[in-house]
mmCIF file of C-alpha atoms and ligand atoms in Angstrom:
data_model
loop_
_atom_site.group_PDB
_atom_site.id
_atom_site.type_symbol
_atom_site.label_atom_id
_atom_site.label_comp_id
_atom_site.label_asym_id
_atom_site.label_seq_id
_atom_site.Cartn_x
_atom_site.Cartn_y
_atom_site.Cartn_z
ATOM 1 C CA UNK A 1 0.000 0.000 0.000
ATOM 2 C CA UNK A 2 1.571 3.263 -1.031
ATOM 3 C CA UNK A 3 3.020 5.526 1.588
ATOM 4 C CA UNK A 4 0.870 8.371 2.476
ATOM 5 C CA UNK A 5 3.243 10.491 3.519
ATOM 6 C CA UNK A 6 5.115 11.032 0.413
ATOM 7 C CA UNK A 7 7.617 14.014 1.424
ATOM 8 C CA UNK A 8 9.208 15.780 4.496
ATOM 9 C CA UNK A 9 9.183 19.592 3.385
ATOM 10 C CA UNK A 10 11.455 21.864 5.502
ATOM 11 C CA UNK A 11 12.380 25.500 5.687
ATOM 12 C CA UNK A 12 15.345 27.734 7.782
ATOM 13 C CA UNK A 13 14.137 31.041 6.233
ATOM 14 C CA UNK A 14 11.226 31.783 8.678
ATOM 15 C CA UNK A 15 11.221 34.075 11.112
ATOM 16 C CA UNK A 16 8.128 34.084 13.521
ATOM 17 C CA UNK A 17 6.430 37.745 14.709
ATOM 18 C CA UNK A 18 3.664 37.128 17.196
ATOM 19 C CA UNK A 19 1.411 39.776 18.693
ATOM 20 C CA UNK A 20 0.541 38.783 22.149
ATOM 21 C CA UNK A 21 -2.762 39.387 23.502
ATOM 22 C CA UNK A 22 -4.818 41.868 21.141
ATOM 23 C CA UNK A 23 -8.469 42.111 21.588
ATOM 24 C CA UNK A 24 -10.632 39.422 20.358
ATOM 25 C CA UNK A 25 -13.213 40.833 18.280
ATOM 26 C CA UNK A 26 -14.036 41.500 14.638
ATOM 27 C CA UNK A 27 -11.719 43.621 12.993
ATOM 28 C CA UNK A 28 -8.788 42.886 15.119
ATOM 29 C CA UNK A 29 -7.574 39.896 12.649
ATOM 30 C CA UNK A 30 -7.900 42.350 9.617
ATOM 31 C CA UNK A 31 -6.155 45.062 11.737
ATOM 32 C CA UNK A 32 -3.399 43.552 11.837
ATOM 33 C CA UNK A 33 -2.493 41.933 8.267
ATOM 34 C CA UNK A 34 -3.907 44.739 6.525
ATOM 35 C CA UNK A 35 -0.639 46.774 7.351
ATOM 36 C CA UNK A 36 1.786 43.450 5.949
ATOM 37 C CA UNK A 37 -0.404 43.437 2.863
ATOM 38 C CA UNK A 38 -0.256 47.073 2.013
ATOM 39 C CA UNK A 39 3.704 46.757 2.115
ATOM 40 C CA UNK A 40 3.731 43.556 0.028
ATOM 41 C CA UNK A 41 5.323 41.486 2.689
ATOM 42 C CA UNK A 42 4.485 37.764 1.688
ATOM 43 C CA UNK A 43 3.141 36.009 4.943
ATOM 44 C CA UNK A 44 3.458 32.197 5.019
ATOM 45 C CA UNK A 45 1.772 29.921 8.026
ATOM 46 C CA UNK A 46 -0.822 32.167 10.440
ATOM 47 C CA UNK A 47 -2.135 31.086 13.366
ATOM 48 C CA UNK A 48 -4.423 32.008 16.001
ATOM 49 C CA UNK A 49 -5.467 29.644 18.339
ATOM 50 C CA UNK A 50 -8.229 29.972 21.223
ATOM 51 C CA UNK A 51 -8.458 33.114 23.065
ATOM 52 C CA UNK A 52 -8.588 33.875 27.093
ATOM 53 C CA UNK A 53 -10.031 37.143 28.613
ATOM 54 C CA UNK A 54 -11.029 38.684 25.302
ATOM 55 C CA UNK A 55 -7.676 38.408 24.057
ATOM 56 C CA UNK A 56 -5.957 36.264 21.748
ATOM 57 C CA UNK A 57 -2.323 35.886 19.868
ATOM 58 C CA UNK A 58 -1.853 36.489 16.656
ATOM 59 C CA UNK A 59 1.175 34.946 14.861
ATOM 60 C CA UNK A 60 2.284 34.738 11.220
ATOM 61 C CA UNK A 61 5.911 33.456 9.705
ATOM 62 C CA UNK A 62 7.726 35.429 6.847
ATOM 63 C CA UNK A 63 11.108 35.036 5.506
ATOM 64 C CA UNK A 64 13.805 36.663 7.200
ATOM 65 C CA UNK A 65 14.903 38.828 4.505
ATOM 66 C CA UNK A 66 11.795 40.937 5.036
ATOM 67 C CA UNK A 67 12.141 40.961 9.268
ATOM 68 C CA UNK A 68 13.328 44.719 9.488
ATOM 69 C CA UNK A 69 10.362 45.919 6.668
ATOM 70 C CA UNK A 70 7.758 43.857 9.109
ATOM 71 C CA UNK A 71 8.969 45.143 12.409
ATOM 72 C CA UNK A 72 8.853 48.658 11.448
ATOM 73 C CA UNK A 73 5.270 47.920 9.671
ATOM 74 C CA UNK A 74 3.918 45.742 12.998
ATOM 75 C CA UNK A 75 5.461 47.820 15.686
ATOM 76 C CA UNK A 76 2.453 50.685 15.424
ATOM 77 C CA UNK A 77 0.243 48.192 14.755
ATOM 78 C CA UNK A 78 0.732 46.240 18.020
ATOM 79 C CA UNK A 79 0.692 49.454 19.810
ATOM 80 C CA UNK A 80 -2.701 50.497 18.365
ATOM 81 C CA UNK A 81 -4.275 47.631 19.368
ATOM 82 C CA UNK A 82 -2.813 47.375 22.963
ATOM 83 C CA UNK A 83 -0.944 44.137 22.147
ATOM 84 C CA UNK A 84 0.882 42.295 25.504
ATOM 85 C CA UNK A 85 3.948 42.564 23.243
ATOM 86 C CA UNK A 86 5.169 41.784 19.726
ATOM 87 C CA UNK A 87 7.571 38.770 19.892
ATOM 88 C CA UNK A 88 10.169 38.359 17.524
ATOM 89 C CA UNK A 89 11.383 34.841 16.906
ATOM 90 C CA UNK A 90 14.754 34.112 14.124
ATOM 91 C CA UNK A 91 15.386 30.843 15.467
ATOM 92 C CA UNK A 92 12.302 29.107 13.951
ATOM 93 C CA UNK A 93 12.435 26.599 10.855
ATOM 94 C CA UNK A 94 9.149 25.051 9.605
ATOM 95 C CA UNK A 95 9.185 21.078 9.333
ATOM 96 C CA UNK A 96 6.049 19.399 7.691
ATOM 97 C CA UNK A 97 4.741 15.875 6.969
ATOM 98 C CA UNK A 98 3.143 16.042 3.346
ATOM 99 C CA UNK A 99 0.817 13.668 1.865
ATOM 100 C CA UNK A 100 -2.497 12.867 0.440
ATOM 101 C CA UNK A 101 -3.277 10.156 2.877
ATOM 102 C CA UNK A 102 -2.556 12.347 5.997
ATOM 103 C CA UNK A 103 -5.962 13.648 7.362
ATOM 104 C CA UNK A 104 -7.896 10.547 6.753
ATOM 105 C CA UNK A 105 -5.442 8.396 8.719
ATOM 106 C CA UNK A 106 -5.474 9.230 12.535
ATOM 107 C CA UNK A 107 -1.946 7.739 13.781
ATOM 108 C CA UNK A 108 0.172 10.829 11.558
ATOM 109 C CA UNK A 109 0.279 13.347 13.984
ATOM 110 C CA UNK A 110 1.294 11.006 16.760
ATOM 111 C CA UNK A 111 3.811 9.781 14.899
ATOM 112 C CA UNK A 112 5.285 12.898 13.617
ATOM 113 C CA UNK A 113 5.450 14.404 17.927
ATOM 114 C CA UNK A 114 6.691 11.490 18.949
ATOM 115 C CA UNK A 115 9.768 11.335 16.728
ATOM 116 C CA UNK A 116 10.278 15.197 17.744
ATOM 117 C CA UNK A 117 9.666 14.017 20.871
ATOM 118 C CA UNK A 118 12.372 11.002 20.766
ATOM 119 C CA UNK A 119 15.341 13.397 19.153
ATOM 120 C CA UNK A 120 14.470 15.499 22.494
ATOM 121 C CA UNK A 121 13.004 18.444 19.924
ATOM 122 C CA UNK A 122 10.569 21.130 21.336
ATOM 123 C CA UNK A 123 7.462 21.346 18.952
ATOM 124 C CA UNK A 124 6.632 25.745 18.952
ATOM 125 C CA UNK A 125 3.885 25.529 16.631
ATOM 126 C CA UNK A 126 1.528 23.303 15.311
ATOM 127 C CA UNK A 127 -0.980 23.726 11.898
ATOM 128 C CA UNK A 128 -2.429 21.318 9.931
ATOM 129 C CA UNK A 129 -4.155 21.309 6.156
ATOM 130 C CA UNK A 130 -5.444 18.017 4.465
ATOM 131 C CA UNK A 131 -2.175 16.791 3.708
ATOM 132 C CA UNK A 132 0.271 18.452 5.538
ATOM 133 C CA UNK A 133 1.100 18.952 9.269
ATOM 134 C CA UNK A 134 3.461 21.493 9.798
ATOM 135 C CA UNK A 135 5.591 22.102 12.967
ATOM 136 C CA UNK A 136 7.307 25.109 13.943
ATOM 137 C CA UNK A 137 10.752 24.042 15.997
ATOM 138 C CA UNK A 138 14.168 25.710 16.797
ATOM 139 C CA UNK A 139 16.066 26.241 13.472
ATOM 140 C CA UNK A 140 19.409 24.488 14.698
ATOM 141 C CA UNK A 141 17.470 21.164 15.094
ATOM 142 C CA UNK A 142 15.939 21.463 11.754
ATOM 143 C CA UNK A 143 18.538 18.742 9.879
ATOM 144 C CA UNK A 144 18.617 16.708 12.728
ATOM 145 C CA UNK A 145 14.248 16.588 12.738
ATOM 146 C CA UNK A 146 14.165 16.199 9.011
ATOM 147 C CA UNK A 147 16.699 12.956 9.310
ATOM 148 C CA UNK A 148 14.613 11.744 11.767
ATOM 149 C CA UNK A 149 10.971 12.100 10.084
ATOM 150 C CA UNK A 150 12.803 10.417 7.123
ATOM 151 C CA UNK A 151 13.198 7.747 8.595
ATOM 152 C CA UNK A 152 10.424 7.229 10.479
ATOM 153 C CA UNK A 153 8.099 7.644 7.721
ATOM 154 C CA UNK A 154 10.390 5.477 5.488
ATOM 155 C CA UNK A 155 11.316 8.159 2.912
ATOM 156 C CA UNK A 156 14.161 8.405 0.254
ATOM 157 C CA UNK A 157 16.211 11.516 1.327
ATOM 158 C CA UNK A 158 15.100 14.327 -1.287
ATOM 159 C CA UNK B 1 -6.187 36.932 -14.774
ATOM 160 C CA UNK B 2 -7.501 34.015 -13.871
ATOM 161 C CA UNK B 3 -8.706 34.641 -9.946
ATOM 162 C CA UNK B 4 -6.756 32.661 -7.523
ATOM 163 C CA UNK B 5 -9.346 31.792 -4.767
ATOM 164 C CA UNK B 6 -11.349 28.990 -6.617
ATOM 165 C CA UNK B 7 -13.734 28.768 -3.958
ATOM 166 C CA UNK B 8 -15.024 28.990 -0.624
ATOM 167 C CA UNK B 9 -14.969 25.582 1.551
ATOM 168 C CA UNK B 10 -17.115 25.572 4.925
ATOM 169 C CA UNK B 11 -17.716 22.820 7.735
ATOM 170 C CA UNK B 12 -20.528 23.082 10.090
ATOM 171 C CA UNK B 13 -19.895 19.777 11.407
ATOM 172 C CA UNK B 14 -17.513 20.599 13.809
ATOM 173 C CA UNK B 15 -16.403 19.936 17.219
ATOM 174 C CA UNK B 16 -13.470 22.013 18.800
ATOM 175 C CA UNK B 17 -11.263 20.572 22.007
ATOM 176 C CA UNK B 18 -8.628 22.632 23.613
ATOM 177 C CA UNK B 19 -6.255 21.667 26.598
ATOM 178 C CA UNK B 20 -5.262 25.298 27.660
ATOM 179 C CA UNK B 21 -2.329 25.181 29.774
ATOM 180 C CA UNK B 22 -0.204 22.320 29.251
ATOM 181 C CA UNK B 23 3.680 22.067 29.824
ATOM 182 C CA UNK B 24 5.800 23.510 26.483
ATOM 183 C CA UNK B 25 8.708 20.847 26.383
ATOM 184 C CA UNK B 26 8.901 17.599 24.243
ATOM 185 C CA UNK B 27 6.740 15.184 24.271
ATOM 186 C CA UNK B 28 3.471 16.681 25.511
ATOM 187 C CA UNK B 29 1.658 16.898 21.988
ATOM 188 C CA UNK B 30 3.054 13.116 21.007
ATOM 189 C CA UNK B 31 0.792 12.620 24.520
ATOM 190 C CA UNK B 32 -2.100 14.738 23.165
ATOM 191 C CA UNK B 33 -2.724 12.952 20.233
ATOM 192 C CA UNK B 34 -1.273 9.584 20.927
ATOM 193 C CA UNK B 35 -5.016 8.840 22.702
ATOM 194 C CA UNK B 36 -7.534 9.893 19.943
ATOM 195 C CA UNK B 37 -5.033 8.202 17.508
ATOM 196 C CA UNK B 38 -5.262 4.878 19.389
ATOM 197 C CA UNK B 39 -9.096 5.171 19.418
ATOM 198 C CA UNK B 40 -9.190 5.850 15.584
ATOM 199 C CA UNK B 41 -11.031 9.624 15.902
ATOM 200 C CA UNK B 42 -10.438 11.621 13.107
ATOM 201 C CA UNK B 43 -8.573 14.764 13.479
ATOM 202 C CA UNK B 44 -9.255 17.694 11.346
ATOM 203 C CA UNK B 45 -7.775 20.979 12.456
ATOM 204 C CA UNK B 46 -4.484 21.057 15.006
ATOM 205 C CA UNK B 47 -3.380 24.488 16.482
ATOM 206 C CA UNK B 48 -1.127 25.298 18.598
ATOM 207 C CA UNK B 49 0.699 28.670 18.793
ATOM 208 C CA UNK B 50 3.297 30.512 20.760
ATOM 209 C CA UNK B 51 3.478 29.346 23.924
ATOM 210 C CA UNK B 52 4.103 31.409 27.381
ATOM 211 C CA UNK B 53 5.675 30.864 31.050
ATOM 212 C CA UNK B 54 6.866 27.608 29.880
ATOM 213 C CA UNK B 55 3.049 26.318 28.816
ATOM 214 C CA UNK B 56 1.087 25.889 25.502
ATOM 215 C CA UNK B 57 -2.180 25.673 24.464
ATOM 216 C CA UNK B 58 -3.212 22.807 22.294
ATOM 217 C CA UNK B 59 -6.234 22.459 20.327
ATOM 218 C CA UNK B 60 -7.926 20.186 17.420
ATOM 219 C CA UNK B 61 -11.059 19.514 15.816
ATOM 220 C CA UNK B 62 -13.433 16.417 15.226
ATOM 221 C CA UNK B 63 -16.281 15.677 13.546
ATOM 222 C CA UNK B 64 -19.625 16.204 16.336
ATOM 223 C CA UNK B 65 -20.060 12.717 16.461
ATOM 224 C CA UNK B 66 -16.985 11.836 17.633
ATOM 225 C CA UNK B 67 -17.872 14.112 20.340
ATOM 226 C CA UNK B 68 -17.971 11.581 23.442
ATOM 227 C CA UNK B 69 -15.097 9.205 22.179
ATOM 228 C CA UNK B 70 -13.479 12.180 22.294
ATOM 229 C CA UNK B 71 -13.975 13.550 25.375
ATOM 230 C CA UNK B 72 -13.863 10.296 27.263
ATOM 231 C CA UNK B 73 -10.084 9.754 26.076
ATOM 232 C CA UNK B 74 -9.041 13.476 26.321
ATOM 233 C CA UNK B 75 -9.798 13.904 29.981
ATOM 234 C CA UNK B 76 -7.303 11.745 31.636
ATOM 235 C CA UNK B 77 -4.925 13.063 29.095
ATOM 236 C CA UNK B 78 -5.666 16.396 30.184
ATOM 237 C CA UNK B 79 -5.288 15.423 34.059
ATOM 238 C CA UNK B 80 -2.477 13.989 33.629
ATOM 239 C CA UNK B 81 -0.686 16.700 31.744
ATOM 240 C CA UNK B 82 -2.359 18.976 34.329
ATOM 241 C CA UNK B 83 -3.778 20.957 31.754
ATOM 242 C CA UNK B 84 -5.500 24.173 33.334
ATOM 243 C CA UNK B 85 -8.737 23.058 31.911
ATOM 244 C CA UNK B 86 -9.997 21.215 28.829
ATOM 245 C CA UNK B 87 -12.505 23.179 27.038
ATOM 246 C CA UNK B 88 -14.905 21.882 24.643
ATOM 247 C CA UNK B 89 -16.703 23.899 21.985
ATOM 248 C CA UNK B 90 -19.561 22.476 19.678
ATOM 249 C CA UNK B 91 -20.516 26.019 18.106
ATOM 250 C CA UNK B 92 -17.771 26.200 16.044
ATOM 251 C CA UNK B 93 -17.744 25.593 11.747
ATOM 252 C CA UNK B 94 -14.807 26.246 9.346
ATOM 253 C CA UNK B 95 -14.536 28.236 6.808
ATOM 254 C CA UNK B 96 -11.805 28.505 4.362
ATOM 255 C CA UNK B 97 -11.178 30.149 0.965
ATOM 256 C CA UNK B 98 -9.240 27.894 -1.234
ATOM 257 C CA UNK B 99 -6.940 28.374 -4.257
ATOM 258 C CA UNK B 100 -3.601 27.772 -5.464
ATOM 259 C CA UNK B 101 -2.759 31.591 -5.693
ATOM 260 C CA UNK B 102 -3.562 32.340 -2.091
ATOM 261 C CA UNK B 103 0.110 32.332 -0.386
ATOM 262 C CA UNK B 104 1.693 34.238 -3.153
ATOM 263 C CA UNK B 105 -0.791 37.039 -2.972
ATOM 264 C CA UNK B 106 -0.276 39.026 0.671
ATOM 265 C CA UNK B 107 -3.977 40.818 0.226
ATOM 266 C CA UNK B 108 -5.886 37.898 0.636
ATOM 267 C CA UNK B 109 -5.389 37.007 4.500
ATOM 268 C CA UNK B 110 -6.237 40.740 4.887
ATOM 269 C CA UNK B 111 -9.574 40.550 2.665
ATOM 270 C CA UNK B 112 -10.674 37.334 3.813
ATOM 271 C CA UNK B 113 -10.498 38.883 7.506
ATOM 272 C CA UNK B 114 -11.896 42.165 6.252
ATOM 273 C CA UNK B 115 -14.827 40.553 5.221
ATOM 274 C CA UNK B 116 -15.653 38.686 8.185
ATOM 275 C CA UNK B 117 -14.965 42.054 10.201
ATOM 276 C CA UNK B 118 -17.447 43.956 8.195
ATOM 277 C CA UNK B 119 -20.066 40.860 8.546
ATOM 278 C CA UNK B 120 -18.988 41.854 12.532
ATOM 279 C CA UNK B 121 -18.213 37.944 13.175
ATOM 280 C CA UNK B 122 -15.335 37.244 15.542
ATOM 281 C CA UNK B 123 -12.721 34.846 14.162
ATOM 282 C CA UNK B 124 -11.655 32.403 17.042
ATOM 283 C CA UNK B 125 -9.056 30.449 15.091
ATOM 284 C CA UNK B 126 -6.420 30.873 11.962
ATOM 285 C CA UNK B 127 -4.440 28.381 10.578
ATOM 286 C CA UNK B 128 -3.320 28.832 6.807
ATOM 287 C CA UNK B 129 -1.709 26.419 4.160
ATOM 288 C CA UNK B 130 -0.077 26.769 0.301
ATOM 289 C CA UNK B 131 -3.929 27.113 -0.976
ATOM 290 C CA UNK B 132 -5.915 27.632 2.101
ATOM 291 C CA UNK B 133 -6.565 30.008 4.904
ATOM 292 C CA UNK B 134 -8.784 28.449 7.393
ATOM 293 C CA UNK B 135 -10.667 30.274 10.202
ATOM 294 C CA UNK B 136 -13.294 29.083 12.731
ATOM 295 C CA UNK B 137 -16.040 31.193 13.514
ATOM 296 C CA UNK B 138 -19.362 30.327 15.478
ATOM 297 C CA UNK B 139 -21.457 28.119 13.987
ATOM 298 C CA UNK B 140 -25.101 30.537 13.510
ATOM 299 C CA UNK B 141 -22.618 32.849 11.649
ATOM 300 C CA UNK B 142 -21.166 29.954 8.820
ATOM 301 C CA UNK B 143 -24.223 30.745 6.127
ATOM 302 C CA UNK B 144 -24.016 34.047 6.493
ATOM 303 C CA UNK B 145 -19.707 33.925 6.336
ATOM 304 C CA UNK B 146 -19.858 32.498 2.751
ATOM 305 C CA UNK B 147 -22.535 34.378 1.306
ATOM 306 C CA UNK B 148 -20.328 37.442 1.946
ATOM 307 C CA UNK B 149 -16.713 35.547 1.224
ATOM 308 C CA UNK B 150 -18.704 34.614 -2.264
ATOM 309 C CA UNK B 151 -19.268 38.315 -3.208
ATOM 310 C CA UNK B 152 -16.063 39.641 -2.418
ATOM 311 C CA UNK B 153 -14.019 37.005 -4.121
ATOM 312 C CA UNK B 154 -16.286 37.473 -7.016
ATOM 313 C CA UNK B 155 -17.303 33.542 -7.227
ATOM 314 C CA UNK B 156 -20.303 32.395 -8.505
ATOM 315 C CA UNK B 157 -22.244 29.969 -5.213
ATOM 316 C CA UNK B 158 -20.730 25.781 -5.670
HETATM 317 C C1 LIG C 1 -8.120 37.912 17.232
HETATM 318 C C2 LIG C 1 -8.851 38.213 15.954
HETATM 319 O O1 LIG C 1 -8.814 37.118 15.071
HETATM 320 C C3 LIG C 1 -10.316 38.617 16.187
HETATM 321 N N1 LIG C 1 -11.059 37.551 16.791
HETATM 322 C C4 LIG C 1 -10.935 39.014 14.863
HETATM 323 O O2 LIG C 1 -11.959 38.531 14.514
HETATM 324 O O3 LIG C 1 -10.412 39.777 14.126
HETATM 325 C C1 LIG C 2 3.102 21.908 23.572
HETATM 326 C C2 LIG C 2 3.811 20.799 22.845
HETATM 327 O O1 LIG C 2 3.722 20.939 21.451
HETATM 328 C C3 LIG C 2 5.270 20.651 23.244
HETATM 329 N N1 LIG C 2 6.017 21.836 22.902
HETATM 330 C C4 LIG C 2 5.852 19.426 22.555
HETATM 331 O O2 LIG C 2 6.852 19.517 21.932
HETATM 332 O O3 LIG C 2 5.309 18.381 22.578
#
């Protein structure tokens, strides 16, 4: 039966900006990428998870190239809305599990932790699609995660 | 130009669980999803984002009637990872605007947010992908979410 997971994808050139605890109500969300948009910053994974206290964190990866154009663009932003704090993170890769079969077959995501788990590697964001689950970790363990997914899942090295 | 979002995907048949609080360090999200993996519950959605004072918040969706597998294999998980709480929420759908252009065009996280704003529903969850951007809103609100996503994206109703 062919391998659902056909490919570990992996990326070094991500650096994480997260603004902590902005309001959670309508208009906050387009608030805030309206101002990356309008300076043509290309945004790769977003995520929001469940708020607390009417607040909620907003974070979204971009390449590092564009990290001095985005903090000068999010810095007002994050004021205006009363952010916590805007968090800055460079030592981020992204590390995914890609696949057709991935969704529709339950033990992926456990098996995908648990070998970040086993090389000792702290998992700093998680998002999911229909055939991808995508990890954010510390870029320095990046080669060592990607080795280890490979084999794991049973892949030829790319 | 042919327009990159190809079309508007929504899910009312959804079931959100959170474990707010739970320690940041390896090997807590292989626990997480080790459980509903060994009792064969489909996992849709899995967010996590940054984490703070050394604890994360993990959360994932299931289909609603999956709702009391669910629950009944979560809760030791979450007592035993002392979790601050587990939350459940049932009035949740997704709704996500599809197409292969999305990531390489920054205005569309912005518009698909901007919309939602001006339809004043609160989005309680982000997660975004190569051809996706995925949000959860409440559940009374999914109709009325796409009708408006539709318009603005100029597609004619699937
Ligand atoms: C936090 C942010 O997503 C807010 N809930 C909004 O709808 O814009
Ligand atoms: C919170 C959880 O993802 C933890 N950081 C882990 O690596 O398992």
């Amino acid at each position: 039966i062919r391998n659902p997971v056909r490919g570990i994808a992996h990326d070094t050139d991500v650096t994480r900006f997260t603004l902590v605890a902005v309001p959670d109500k309508p208009g906050v969300a387009a608030k805030v990428f309206h101002a990356p948009a309008e300076a043509k910053i290309n945004i790769d994974v977003i995520v929001q998870n469940m708020g607390a206290d009417g607040c909620a964190d907003l974070s979204f990866t971009i390449a590092d190239a564009d990290y001095e154009k985005a903090l000068k663009v999010m810095e007002p932003v994050a004021k205006e809305l009363n952010a916590k704090k805007l968090v800055v993170d460079q030592n981020v890769a992204k590390i995914s599990i890609v696949g057709t079969g991935i969704r529709s077959h339950p033990g992926y995501a456990d098996k995908m932790f648990s070998t970040l788990a086993s090389e000792e590697i702290n998992i700093l964001s998680i998002t999911t699609s229909e055939i991808r689950i995508t990890c954010l970790i510390e870029r320095d363990k990046a080669q060592q995660a990607v080795k280890a997914l490979h084999k794991v899942f049973e892949l030829e090295k790319v």
